[in-house]
Short mmCIF file of C-alpha atoms and ligand atoms in Angstrom, two decimals:
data_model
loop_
_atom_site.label_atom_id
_atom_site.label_comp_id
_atom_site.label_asym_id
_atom_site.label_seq_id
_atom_site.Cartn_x
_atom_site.Cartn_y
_atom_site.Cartn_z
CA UNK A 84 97.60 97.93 96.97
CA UNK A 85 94.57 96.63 99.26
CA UNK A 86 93.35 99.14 101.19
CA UNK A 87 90.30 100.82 103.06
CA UNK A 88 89.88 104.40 103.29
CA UNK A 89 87.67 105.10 106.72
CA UNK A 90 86.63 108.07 107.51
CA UNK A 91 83.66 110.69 107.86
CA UNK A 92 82.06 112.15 105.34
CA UNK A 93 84.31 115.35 103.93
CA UNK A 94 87.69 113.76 105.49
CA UNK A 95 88.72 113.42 102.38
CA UNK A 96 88.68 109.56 101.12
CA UNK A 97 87.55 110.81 97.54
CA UNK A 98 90.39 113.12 97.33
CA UNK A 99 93.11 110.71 98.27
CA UNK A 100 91.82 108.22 96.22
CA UNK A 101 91.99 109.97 93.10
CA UNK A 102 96.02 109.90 93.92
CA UNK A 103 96.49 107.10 94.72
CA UNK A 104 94.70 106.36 91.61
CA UNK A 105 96.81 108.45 89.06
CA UNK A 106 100.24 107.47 90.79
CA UNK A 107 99.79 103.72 91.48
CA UNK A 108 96.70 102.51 89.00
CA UNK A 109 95.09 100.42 91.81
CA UNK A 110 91.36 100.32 90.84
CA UNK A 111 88.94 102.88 93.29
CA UNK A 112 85.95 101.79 94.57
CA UNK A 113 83.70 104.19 95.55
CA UNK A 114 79.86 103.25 96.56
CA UNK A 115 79.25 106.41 96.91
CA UNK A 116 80.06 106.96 93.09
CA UNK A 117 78.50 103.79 92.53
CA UNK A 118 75.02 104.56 93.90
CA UNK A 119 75.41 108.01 92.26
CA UNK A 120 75.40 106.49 88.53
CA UNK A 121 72.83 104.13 89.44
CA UNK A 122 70.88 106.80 90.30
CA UNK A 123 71.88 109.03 87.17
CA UNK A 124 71.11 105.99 84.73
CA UNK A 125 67.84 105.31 86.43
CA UNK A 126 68.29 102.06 87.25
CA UNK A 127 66.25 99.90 89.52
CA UNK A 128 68.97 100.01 92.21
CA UNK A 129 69.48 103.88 91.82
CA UNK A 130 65.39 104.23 92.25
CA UNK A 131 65.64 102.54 95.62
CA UNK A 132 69.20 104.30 96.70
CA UNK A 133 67.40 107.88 96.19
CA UNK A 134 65.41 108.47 99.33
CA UNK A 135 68.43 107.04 101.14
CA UNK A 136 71.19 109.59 99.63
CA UNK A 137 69.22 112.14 99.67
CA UNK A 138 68.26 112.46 103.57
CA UNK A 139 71.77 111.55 104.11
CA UNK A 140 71.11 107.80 105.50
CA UNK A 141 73.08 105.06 104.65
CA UNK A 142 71.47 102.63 101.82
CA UNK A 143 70.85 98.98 102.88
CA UNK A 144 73.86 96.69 103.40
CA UNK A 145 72.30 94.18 101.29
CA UNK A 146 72.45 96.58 98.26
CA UNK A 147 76.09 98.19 99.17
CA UNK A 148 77.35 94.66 100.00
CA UNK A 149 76.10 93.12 96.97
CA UNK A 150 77.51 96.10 94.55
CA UNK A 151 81.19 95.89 95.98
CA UNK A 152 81.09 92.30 95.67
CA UNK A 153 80.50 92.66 91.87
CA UNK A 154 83.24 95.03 91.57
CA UNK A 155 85.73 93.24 93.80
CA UNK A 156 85.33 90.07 91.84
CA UNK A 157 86.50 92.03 88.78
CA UNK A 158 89.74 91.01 86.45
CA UNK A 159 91.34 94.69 87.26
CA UNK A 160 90.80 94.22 91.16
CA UNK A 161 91.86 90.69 91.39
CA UNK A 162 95.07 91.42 89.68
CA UNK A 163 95.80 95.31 90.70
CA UNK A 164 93.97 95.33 94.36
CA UNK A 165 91.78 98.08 95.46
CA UNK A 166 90.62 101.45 96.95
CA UNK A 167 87.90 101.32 99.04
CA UNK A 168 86.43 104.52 99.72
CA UNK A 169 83.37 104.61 101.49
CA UNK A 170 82.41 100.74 102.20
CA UNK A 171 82.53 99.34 104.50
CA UNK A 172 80.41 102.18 106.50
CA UNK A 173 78.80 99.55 108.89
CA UNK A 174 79.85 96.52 111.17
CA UNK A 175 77.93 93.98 109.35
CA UNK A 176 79.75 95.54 105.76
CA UNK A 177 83.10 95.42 107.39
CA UNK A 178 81.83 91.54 108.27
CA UNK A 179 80.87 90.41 104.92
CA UNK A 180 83.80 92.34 103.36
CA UNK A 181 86.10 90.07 105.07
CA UNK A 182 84.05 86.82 104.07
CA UNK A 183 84.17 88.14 100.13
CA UNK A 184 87.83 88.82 100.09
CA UNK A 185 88.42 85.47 101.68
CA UNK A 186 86.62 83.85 99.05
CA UNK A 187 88.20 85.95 96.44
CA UNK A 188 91.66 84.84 98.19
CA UNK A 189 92.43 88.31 98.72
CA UNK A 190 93.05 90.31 102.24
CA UNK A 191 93.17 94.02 103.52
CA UNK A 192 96.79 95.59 103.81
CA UNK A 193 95.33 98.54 105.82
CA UNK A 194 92.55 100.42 106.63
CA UNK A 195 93.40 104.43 106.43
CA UNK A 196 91.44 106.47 108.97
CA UNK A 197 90.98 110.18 108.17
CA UNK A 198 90.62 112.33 110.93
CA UNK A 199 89.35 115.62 110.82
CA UNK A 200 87.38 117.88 113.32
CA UNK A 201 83.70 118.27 113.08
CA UNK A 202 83.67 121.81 112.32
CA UNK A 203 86.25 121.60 109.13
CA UNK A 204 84.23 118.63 107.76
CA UNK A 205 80.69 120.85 107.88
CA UNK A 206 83.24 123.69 105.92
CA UNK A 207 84.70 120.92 103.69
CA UNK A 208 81.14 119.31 102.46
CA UNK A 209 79.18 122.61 101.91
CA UNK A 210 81.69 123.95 100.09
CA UNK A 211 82.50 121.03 97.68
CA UNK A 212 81.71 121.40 93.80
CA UNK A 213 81.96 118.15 91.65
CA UNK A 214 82.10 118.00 88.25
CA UNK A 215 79.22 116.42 86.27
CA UNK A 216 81.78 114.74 83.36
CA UNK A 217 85.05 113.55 85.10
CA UNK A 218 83.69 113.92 89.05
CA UNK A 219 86.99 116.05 90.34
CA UNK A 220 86.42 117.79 93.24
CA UNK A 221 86.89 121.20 94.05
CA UNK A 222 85.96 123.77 97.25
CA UNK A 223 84.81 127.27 96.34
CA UNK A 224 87.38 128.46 98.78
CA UNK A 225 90.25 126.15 99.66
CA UNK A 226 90.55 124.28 95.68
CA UNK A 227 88.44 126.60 93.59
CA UNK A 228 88.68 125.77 89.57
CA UNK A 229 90.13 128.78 87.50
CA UNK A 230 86.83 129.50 85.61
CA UNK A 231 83.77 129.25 88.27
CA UNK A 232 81.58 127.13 87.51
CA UNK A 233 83.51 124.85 85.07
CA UNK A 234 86.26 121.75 85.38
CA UNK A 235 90.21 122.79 85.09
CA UNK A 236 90.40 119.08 83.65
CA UNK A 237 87.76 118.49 81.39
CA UNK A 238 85.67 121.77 81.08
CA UNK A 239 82.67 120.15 82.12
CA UNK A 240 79.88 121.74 84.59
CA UNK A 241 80.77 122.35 88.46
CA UNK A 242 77.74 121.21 90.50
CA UNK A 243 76.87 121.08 94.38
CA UNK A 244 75.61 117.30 95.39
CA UNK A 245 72.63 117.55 96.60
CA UNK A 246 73.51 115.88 100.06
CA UNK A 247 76.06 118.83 100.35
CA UNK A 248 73.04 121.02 101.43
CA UNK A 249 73.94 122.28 104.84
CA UNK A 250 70.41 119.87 106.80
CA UNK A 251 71.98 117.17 105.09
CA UNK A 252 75.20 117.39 106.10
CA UNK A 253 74.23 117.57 109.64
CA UNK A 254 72.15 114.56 108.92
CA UNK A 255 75.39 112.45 107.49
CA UNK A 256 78.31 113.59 110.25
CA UNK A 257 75.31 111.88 112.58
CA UNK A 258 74.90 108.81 110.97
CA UNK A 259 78.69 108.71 110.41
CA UNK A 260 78.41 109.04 114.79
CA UNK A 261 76.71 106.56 115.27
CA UNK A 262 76.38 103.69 112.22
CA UNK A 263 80.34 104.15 110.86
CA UNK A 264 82.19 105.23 113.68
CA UNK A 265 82.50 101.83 115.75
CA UNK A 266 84.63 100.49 112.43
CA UNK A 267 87.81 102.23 113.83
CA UNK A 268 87.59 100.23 117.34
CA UNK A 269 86.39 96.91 114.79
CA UNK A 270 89.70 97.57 112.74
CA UNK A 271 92.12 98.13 115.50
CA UNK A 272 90.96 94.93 116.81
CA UNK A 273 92.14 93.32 113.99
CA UNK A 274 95.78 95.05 113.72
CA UNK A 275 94.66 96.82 110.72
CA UNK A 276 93.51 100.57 111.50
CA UNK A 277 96.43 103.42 110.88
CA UNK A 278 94.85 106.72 112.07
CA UNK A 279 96.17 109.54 109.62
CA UNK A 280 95.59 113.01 110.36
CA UNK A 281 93.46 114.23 107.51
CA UNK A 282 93.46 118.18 107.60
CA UNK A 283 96.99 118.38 106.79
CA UNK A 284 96.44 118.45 102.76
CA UNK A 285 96.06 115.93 100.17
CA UNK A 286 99.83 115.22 99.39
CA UNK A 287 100.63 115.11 102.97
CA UNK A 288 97.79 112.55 103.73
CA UNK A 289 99.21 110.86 100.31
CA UNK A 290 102.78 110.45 101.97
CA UNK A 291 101.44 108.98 105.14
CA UNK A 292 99.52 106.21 103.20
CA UNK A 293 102.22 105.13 100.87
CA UNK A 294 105.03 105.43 103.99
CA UNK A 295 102.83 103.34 105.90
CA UNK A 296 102.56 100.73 103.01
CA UNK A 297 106.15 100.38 102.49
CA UNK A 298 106.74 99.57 106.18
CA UNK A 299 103.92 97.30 106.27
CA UNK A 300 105.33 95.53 102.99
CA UNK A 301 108.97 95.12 105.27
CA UNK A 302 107.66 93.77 108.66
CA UNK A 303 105.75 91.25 106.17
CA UNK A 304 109.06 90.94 104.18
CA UNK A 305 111.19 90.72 107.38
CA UNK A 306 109.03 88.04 108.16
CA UNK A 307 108.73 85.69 105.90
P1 AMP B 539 79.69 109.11 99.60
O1 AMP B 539 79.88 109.59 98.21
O2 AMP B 539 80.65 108.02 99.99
O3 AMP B 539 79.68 110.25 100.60
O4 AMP B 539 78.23 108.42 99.68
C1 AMP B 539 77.07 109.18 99.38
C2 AMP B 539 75.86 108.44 99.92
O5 AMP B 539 75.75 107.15 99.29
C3 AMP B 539 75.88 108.15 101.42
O6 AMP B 539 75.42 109.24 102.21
C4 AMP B 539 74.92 106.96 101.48
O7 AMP B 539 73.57 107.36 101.36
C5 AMP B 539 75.29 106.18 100.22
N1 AMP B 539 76.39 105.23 100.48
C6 AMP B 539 77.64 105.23 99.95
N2 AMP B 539 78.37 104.21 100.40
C7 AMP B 539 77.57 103.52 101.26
C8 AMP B 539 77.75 102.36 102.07
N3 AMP B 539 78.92 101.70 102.11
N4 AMP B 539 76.69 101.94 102.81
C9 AMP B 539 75.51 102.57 102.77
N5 AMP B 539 75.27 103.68 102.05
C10 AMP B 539 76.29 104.16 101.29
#
């Protein structure tokens, strides 16, 4: 599986992913998560991708560009595929993206967009709990964990990102507006966007993706 998972903030890439994960083992790569444990180790990268994540901008493509390059070029991707959640987020990512899997002798299958209305996405991020150990994801209302507070999988601490705050989350759906949005027109361009509604639960979206796939895999099949 080779895929892109577009989509605004709270659409639920994460989510999916983390099916898609446990039912096909295609590697995920999330920036997002990424950035987060650069940040969490301390590292020279995570020092400059703090006041970025924080205020809800988007880090420099340089940096984003440079990290999924790494990861892409990885034994596990270059034999399994990938998951891209949350890169590219900009035209010039989507750009070099194309130029490192063409070096890597690798393409996109599809690029997944997530819609969901403004209003369910604010709902969606401010009520999100991650945990610290494993990172599953939770809502307080819609996917609560049976003890509050504390991971049904691993037990470990429930905590609120801090770009979940309700000024941040503003800040992102804005920047998603205006710096990530024109990747769906850049996509269907190219033949490869399939819109998938996104508020219709994570098995449903699930269905759509892997449907999608195996009709993709027999228009390529019928025409070979
Ligand atoms: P996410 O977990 O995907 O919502 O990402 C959290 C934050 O990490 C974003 O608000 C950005 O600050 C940063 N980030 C993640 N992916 C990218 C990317 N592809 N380009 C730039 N910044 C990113």
């Amino acid at each position: 599986m080779r895929v892109v998972l577009l989509g605004a903030p709270g659409s639920g890439k994460g989510t999916v992913a983390k099916v898609l994960v446990e039912r096909t083992g295609t590697p995920h790569i999330s920036t997002g998560d990424m950035l987060r444990a650069a940040l969490a180790a301390g590292t020279p990268l995570g020092v400059k991708a703090r006041e970025y994540m924080e205020s809800g901008r988007l880090v420099p493509d340089d940096v984003v560009i440079g990290l999924t390059r790494n990861r892409l070029g990885q034994s596990d991707c270059l034999s399994r595929g990938y998951i891209l959640d949350g890169f590219p987020r900009t035209v010039p990512q989507a750009e070099a993206l194309s130029v490192v899997l063409s070096d890597l002798g690798s393409d996109i299958q599809a690029v997944f967009n997530l819609q969901v209305s403004r209003p369910a996405l604010v709902e969606r991020l401010s009520g999100r709990r991650v945990c610290k150990s494993c990172g599953a994801i939770y809502h307080v209302v819609n996917m609560p964990s049976k003890v509050e507070g504390v991971c049904d999988v691993c037990g470990g601490e429930l905590y609120q990102r801090a770009d979940d705050q309700p000024a941040t989350v503003e800040n992102r759906l804005d920047v998603y507006e205006v710096q990530t949005k024109p990747l769906i027109e850049y996509y269907r361009n190219v033949g490869l966007l399939y819109p998938i509604e996104g508020d219709k639960g994570v098995q449903a979206v699930f269905e759509s993706i892997i449907h999608t796939l195996d009709a993709i895999g027999k228009v390529a099949r019928n025409q070979a």
